[in-house]
Short mmCIF file of C-alpha atoms in Angstrom, two decimals:
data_model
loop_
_atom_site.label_atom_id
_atom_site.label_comp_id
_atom_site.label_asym_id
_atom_site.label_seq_id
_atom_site.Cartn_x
_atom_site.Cartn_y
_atom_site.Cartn_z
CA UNK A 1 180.16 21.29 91.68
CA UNK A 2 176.42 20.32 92.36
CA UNK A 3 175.20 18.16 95.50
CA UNK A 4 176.53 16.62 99.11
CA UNK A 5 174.74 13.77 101.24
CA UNK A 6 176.27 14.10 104.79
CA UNK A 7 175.95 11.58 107.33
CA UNK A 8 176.80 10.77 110.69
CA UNK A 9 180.21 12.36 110.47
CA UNK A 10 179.73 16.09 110.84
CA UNK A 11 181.16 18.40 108.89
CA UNK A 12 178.27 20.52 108.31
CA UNK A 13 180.03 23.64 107.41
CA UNK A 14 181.66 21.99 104.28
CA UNK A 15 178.75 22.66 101.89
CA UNK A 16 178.88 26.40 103.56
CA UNK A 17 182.16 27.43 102.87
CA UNK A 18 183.60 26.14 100.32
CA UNK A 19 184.13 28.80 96.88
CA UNK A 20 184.93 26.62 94.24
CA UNK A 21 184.04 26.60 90.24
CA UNK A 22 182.70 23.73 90.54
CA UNK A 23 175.86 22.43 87.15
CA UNK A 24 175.14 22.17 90.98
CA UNK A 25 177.76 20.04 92.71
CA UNK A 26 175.62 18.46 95.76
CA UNK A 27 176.74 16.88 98.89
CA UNK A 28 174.34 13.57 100.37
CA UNK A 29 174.80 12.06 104.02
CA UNK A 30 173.85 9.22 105.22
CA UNK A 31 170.49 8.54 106.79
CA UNK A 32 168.68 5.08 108.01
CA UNK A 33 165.80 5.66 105.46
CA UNK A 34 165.94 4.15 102.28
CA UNK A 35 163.65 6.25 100.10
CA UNK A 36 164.40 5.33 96.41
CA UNK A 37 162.53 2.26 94.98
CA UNK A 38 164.26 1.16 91.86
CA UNK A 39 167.68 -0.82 92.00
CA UNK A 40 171.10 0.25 89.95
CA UNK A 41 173.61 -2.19 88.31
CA UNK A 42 175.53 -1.46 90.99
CA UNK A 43 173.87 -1.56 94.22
CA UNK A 44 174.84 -4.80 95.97
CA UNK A 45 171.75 -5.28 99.18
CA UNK A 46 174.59 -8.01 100.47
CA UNK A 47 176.56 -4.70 101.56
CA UNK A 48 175.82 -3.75 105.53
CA UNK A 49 176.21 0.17 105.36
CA UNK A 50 178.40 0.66 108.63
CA UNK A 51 179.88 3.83 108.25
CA UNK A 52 181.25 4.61 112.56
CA UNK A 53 184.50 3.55 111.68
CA UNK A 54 185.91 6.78 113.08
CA UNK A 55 187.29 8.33 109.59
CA UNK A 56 184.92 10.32 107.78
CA UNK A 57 185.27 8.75 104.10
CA UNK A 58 183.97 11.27 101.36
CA UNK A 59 183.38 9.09 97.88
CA UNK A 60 182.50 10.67 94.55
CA UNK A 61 183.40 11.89 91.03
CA UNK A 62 186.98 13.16 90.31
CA UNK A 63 187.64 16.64 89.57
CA UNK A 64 185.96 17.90 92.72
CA UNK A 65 187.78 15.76 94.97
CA UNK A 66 190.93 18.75 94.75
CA UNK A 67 188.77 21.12 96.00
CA UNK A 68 187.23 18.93 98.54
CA UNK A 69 191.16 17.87 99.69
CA UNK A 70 192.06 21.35 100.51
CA UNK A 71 188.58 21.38 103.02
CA UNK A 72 189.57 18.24 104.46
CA UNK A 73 193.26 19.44 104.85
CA UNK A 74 191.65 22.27 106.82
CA UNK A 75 189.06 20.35 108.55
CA UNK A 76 191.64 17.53 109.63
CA UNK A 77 194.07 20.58 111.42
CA UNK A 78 191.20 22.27 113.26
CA UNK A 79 189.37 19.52 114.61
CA UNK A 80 191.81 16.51 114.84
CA UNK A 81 188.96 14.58 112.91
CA UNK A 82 190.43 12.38 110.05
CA UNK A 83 188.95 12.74 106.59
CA UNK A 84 189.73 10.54 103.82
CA UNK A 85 188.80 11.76 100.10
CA UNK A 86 188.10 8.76 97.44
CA UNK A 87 187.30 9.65 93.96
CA UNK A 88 187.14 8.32 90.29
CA UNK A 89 184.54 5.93 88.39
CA UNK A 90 181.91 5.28 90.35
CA UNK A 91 182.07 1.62 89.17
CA UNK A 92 185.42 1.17 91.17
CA UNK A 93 184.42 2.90 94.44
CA UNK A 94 180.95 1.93 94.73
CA UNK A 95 181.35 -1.27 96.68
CA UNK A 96 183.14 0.57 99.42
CA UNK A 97 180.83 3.20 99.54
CA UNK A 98 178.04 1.22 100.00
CA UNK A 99 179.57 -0.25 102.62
CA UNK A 100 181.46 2.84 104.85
CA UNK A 101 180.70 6.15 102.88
CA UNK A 102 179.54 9.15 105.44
CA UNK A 103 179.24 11.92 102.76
CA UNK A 104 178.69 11.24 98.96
CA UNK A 105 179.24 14.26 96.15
CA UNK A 106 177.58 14.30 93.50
CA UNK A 107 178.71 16.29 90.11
CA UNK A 108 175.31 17.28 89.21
CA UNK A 109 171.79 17.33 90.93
CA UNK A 110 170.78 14.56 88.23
CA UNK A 111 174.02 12.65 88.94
CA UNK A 112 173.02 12.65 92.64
CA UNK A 113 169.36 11.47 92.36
CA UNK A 114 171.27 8.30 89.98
CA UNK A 115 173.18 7.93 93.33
CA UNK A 116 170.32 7.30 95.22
CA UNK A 117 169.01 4.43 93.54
CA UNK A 118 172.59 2.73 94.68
CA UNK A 119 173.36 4.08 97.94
CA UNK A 120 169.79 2.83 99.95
CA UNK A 121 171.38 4.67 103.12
CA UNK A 122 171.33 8.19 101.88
CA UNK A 123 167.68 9.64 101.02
CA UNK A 124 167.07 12.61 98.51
CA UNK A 125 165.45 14.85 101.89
CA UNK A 126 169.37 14.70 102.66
CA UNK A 127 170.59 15.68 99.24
CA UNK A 128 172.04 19.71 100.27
CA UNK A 129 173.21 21.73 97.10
CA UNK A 130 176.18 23.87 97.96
CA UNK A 131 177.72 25.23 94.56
CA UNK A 132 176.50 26.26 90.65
CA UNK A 133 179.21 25.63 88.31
CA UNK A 134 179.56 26.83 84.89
CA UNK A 135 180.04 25.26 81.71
CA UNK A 136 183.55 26.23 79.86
CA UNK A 137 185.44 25.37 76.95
CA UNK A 138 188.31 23.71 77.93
CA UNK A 139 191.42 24.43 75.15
CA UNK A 140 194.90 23.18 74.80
CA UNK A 141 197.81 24.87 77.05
CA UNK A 142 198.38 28.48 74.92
CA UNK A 143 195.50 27.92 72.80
CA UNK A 144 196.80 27.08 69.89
CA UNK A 145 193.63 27.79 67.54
CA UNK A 146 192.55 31.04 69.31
CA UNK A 147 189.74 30.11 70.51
CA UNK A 148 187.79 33.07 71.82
CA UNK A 149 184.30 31.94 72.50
CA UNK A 150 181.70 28.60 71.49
CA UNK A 151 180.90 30.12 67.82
CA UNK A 152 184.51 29.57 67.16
CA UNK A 153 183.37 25.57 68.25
CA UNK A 154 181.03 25.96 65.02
CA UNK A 155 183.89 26.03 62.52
CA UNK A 156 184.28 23.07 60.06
CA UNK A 157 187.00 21.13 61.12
CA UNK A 158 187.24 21.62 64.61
CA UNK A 159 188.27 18.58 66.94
CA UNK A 160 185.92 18.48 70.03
CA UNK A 161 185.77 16.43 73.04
CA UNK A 162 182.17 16.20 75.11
CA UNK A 163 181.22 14.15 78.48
CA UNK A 164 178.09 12.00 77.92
CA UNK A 165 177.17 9.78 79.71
CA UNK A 166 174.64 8.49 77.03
CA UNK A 167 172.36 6.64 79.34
CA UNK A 168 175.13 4.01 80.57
CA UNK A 169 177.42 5.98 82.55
CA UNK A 170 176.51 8.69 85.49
CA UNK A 171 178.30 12.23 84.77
CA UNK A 172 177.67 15.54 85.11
CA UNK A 173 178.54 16.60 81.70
CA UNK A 174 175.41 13.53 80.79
CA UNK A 175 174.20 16.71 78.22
CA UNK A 176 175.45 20.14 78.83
CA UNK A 177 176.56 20.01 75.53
CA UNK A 178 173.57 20.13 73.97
CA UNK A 179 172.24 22.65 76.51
CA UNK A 180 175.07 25.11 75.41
CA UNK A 181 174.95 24.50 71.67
CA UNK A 182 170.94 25.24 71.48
CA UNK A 183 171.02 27.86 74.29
CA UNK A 184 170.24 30.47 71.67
CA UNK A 185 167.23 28.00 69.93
CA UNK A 186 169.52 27.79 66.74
CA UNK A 187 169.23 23.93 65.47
CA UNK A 188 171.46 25.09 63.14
CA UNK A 189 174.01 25.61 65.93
CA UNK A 190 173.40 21.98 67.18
CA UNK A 191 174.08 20.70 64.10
CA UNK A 192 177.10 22.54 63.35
CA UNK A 193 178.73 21.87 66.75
CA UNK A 194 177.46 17.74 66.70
CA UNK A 195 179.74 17.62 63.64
CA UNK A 196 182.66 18.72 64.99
CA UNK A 197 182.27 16.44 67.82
CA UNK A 198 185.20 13.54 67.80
CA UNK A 199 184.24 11.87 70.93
CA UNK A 200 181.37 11.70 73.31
CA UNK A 201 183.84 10.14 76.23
CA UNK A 202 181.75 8.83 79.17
CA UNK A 203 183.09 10.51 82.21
CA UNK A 204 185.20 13.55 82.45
CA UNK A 205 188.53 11.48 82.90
CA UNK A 206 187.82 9.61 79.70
CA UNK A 207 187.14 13.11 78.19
CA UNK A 208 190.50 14.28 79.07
CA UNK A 209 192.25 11.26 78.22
CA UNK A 210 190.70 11.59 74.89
CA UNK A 211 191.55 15.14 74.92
CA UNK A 212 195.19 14.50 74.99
CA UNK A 213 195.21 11.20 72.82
CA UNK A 214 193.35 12.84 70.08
CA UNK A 215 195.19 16.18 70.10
CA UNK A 216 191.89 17.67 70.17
CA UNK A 217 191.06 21.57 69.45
CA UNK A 218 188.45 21.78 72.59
CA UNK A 219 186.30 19.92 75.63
CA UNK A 220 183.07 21.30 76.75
CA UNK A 221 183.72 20.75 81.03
CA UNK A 222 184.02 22.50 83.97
CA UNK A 223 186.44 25.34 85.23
CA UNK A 224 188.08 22.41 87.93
CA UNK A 225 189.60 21.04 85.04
CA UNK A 226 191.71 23.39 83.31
CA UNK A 227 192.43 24.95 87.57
CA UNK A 228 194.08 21.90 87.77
CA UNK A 229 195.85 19.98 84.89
CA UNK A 230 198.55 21.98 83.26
CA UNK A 231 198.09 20.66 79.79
CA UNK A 232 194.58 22.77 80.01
CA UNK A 233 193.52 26.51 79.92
CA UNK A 234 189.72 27.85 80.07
CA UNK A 235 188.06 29.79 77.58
CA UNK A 236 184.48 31.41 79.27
CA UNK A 237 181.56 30.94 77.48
CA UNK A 238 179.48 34.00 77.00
CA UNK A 239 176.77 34.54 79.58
CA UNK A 240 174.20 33.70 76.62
CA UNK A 241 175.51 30.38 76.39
CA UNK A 242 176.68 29.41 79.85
CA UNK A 243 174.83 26.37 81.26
#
């Protein structure tokens, strides 16, 4: 996980608690200060951010949002307080979280500060890292080929899946590829890897579509995924390696 926003809805021990696997997931709340000066595709300034609706609405990337669930499950019981969790591509959210959004997580601290050029109501002073997460190799149920480690990734005719967000789309995995595959300085390890690479999938839920539709060998991800889809099982990256 990487960064929260919080706003006027408090549930300040959230970023404090929580233990999840989740490159650093970061929580943002809302503030009156608008701080960030350029404009995303997205951001709509017809929008009136007016958040006091009484339900403290959480918007962000999904993956996290099962971890952040079982915290609003728990919050919800103790305090009474109702939380409501909304997550998937930011492109289908964002209109409602410009308009009522009290916390905002972000999947990576660069995901965030693309956040912030959309949601004028949150400011980066705000932005409160709460987890490191760490890059796996995601493999299919049993793994099939064996895979033991990333050199195994370097084999000719291996089927890989990565998240980029290739300067269109705002994800976490926007990279980490590339950061694991030269971790060790090796272009030749770039290379090798890039060429096993079937799809660069923008977003991790169009890399595990694509996982599944294209029968692939492995996915470069985070440890959320394979916790919680069935079809999936984690293989660790060695500490070397690990973004």
């Amino acid at each position: 996980m990487g960064p929260l926003i919080r706003g006027p809805a408090k549930l300040n021990q959230t970023g404090k608690t929580m233990r999840f696997s989740f490159p650093i997931l970061a929580i943002l709340l809302t503030t009156s200060t608008a701080v960030m000066a350029q404009d995303s595709s997205l951001y709509d300034p017809a929008i009136k951010h007016m958040p006091k609706d009484g339900v403290v609405k959480l918007y962000g990337a999904g993956g996290p949002h099962t971890a952040f669930a079982k915290v609003a499950a728990a919050w919800e019981q103790k305090t009474g307080q109702k939380v409501e969790i909304i997550a998937g591509p930011e492109k289908k959210w964002s209109p409602l979280a410009q308009a009522d959004a009290d916390i905002l997580w972000g999947t990576s601290e660069q995901s965030m500060t693309a956040f912030l050029e959309t949601y004028k109501t949150f400011s980066s002073d705000q932005v409160e890292p709460i987890y490191i997460r760490p890059t796996i190799i995601a493999v299919k149920a049993g793994n099939p080929k064996h895979i033991s480690g990333f050199d195994d990734l370097l084999k000719p005719g291996m089927k890989i899946v990565v998240t980029e967000g290739a300067g269109l789309y705002n994800t976490s995995g926007t990279g980490a590829w590339e950061d694991v595959a030269g971790r060790l300085g090796r272009l030749d390890d770039v290379s090798a890897f890039r060429k096993n690479i079937d799809v660069f999938a923008k977003g991790s839920g169009a890399s595990y579509r694509a996982f599944l539709s294209l029968d692939a060998d492995a996915w470069i991800t985070w440890p959320n995924w394979p916790a919680s889809k069935d079809e999936l099982e984690q293989v660790s990256i060695a500490p070397e390696r690990t973004v």
